[in-house]
Tab-separated table of C-alpha atoms in Angstrom:
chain	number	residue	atom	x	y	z
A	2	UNK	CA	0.000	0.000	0.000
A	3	UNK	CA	0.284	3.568	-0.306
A	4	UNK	CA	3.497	4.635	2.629
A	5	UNK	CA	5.807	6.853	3.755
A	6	UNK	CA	7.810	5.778	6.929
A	7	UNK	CA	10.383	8.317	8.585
A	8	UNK	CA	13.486	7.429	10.396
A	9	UNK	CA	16.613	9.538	11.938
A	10	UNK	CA	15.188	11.587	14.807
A	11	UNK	CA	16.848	11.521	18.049
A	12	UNK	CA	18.293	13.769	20.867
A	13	UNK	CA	21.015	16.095	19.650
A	14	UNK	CA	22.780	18.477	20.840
A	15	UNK	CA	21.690	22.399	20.728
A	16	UNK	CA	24.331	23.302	17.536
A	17	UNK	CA	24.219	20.063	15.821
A	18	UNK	CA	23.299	18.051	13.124
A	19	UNK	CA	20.772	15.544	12.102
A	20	UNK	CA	20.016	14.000	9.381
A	21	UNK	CA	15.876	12.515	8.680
A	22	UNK	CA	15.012	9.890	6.040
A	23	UNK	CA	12.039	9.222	4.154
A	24	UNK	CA	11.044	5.858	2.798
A	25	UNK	CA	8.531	5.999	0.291
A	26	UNK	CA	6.705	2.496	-1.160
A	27	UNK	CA	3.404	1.761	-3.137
A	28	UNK	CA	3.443	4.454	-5.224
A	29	UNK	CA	6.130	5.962	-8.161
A	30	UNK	CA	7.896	8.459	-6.019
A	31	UNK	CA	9.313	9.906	-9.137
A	32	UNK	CA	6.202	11.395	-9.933
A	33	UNK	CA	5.778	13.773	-6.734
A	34	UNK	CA	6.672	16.694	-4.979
A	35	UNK	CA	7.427	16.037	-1.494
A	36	UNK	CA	7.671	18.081	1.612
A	37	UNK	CA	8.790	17.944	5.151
A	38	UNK	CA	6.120	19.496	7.888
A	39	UNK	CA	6.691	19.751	11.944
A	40	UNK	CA	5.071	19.710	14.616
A	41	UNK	CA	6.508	20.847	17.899
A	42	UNK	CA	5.295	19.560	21.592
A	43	UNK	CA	1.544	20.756	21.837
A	44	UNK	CA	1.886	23.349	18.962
A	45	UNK	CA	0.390	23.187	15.632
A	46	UNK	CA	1.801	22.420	11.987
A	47	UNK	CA	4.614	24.212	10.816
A	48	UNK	CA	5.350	23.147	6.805
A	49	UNK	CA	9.278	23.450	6.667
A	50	UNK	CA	10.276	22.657	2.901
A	51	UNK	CA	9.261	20.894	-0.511
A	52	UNK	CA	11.012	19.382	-3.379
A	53	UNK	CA	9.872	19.223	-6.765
A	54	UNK	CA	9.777	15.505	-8.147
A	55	UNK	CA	13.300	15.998	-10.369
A	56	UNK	CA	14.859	18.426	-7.692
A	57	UNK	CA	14.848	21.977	-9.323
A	58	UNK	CA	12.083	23.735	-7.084
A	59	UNK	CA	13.018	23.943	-3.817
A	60	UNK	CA	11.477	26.680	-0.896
A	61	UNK	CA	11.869	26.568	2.853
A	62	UNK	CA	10.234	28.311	5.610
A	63	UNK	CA	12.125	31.552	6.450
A	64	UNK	CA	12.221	29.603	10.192
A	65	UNK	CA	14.746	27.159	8.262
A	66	UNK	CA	16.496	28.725	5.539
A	67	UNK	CA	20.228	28.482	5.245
A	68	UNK	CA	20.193	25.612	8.338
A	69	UNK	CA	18.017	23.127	6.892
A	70	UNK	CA	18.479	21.118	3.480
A	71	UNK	CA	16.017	19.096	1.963
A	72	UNK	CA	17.218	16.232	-0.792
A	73	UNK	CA	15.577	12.895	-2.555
A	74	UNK	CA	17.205	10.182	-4.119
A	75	UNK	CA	14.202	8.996	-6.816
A	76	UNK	CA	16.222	5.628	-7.759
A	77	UNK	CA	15.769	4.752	-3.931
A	78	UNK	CA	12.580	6.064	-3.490
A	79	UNK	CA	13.647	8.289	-0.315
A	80	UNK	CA	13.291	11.920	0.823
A	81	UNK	CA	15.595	13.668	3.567
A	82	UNK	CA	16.465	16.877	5.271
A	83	UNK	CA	19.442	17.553	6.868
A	84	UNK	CA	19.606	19.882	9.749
A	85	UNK	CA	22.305	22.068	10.843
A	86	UNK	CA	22.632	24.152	13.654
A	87	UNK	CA	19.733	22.699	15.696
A	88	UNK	CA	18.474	25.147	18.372
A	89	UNK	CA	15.955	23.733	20.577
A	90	UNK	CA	12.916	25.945	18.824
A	91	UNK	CA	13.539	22.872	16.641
A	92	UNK	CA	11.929	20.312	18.614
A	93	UNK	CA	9.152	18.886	16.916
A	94	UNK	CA	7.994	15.542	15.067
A	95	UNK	CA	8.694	15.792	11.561
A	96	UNK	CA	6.676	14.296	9.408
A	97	UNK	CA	7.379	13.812	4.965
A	98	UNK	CA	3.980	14.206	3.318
A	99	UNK	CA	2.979	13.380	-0.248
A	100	UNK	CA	2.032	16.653	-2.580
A	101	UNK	CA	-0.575	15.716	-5.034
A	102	UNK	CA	-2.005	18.237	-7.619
A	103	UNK	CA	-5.384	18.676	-8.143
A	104	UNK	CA	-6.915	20.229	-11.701
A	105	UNK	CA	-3.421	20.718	-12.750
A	106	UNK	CA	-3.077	24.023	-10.113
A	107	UNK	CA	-4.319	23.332	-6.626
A	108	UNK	CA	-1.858	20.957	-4.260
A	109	UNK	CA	-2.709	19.189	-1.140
A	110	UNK	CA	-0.542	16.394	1.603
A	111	UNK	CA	-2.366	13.559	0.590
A	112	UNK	CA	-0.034	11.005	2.467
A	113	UNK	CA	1.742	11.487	5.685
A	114	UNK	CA	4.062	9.183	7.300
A	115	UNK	CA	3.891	8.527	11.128
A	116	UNK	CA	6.341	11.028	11.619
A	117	UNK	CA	10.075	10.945	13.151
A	118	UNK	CA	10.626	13.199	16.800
A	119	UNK	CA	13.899	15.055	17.536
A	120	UNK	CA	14.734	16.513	20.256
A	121	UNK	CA	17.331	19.695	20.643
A	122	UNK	CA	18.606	19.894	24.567
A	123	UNK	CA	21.808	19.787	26.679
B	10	UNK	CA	0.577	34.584	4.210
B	11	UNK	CA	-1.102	34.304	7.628
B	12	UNK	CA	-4.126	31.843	8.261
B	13	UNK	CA	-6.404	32.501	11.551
B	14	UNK	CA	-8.770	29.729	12.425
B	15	UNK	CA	-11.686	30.318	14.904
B	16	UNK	CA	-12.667	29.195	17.382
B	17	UNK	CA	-9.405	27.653	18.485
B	18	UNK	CA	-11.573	24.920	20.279
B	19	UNK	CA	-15.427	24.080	20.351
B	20	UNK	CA	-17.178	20.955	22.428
B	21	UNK	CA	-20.228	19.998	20.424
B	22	UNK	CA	-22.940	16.900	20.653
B	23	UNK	CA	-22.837	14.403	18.455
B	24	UNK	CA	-25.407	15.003	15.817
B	25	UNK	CA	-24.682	18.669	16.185
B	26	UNK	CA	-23.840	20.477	13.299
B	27	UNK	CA	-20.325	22.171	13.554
B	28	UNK	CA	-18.714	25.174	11.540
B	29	UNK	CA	-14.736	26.189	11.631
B	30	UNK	CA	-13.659	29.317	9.727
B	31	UNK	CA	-10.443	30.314	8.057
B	32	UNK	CA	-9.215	33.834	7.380
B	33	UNK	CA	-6.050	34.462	4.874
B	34	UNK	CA	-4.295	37.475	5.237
B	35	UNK	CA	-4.299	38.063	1.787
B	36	UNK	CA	-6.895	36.751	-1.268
B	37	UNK	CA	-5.772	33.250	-1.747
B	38	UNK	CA	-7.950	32.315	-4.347
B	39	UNK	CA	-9.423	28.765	-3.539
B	40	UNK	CA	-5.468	27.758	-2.747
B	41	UNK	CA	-6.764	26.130	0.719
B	42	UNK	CA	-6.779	22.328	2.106
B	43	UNK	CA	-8.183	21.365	5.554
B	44	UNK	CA	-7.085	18.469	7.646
B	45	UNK	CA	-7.959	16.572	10.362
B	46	UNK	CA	-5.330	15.477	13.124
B	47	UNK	CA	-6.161	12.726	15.736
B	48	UNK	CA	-4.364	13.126	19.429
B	49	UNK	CA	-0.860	10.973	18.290
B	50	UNK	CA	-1.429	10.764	14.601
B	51	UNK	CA	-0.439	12.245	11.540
B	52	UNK	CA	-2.794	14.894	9.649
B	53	UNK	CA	-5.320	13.685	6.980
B	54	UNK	CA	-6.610	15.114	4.225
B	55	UNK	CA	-10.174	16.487	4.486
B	56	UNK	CA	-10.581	19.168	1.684
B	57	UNK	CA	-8.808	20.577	-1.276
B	58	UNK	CA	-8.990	23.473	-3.081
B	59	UNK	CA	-11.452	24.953	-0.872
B	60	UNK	CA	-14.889	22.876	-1.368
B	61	UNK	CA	-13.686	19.509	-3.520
B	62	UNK	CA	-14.106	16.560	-0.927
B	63	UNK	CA	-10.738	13.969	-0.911
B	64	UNK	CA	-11.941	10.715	-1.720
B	65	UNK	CA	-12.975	8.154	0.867
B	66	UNK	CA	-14.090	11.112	3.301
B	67	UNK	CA	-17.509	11.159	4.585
B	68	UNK	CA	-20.019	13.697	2.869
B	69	UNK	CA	-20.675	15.221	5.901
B	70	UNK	CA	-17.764	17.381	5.507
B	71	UNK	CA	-18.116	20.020	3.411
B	72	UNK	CA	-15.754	22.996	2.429
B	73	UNK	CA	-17.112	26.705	1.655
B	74	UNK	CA	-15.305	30.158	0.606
B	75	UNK	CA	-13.170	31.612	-1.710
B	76	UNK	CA	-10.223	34.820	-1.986
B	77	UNK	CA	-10.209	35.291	1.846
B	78	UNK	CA	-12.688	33.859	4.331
B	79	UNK	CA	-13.093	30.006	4.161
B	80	UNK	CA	-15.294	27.522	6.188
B	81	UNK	CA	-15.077	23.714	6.919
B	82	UNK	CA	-18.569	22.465	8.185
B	83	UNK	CA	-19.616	19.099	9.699
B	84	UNK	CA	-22.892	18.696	9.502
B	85	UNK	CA	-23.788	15.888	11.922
B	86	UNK	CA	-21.071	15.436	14.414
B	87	UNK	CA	-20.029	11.913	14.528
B	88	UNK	CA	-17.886	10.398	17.155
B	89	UNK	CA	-14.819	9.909	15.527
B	90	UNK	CA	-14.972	13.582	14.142
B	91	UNK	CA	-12.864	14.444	17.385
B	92	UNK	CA	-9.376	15.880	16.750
B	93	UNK	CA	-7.758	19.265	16.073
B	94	UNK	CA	-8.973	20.840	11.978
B	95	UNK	CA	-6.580	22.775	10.501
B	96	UNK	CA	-6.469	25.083	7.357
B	97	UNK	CA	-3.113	25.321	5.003
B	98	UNK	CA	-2.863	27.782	2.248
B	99	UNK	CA	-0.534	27.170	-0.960
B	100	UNK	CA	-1.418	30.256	-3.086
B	101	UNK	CA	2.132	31.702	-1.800
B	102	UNK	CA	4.856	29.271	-2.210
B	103	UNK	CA	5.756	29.809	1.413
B	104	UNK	CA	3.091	27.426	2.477
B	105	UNK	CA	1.441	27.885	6.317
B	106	UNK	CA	-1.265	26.533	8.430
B	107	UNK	CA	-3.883	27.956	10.306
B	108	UNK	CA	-3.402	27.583	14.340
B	109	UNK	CA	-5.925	24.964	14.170
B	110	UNK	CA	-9.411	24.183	15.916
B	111	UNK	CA	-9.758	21.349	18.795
B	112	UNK	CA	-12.940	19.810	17.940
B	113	UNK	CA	-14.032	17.887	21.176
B	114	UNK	CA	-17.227	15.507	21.771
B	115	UNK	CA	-19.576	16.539	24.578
């Protein structure tokens, strides 16, 4: 079936790195935009970045830019986002979501994986 | 682009018919999803571009509104409706969500 399954969250460090990974099955991953969305402790959903399906659109929140890069690796049907200088206003589950288009123009998250929790603290 | 969502939580019966709103900042066209989030699980998709129902939701939820003011309505409150609603733009390619709605069962 239709899944995305993350993996790489942890405790780190405030300052340092982490790197998340998104497996993707069921569907042609080629085909689709993906993003990365968070969620910190209690808070609501904060989108983060997307990717276009061959890698030449990219945009991140303004709360990310220049820290965070997001990647994919189509012939292993995977997404990621590597994080740099991790502060603890990081803190969040991250989840990777699906972008579909709808009429050619209007784009939704019509699959989210479980998501992956990291943790930024001394 | 902001989104404001009100109320930020409601307690309703079931049966009871229930109405969230969603106010861009800016005209946003009909560039607006809604999802539903369970306590402990990832979002789903309700709505997309404003009033088109995803597939494999129930018809009793319903999207409304267009350019600035938007509203998600349940029209019979069902159990498993419970959960926190929230609103996402895309007409700006900075994407952002609304601050959500808790949505609890009397």
């Amino acid at each position: 079936q239709v899944q995305l399954v993350e993996s790489g969250g942890g405790l780190v460090k405030p300052g340092g790195s982490l790197r998340l990974s998104c497996s993707a099955s069921g569907f042609n991953f080629s085909d689709y935009y993906m993003s990365w969305i968070r969620q910190a402790p209690g808070k609501g959903l904060e989108w983060v970045s997307y990717i276009s399906s061959r890698t030449n659109i990219i945009y991140y929140a303004d709360s990310v830019k220049g820290r965070f890069t997001i990647s994919r690796d189509n012939a292993k049907n995977s997404l990621y986002l590597q994080m740099n200088s991790l502060t603890a206003e990081d803190t969040a589950v991250y989840y990777c979501a699906r972008v579909v288009y709808y009429f050619d123009k209007y784009d939704a998250f019509d699959i989210w994986g479980q998501g992956t929790m990291v943790t930024v603290s001394s | 682009i902001q989104m404001t969502q009100s109320p930020s939580s409601l307690s309703a019966s079931v049966g009871d018919r229930v109405t969230i709103t969603c106010r861009a900042s800016q005209n946003i066209g009909n560039f607006l999803n809604w999802y539903q989030q369970r306590p402990g699980k990832a979002p789903n998709l309700l709505i997309y571009a404003a009033s088109s129902l995803q597939n494999g939701v129930p018809s009793r939820f319903s999207g409304s509104g267009s350019g600035t003011d938007f509203t998600l309505t349940i029209s019979s409150l069902q159990p498993e409706d419970f959960g926190t609603y929230y609103c996402r733009q895309s007409y700006s390619t900075l994407l952002t969500f609304g601050g959500g709605t808790k949505v609890e069962i009397k």
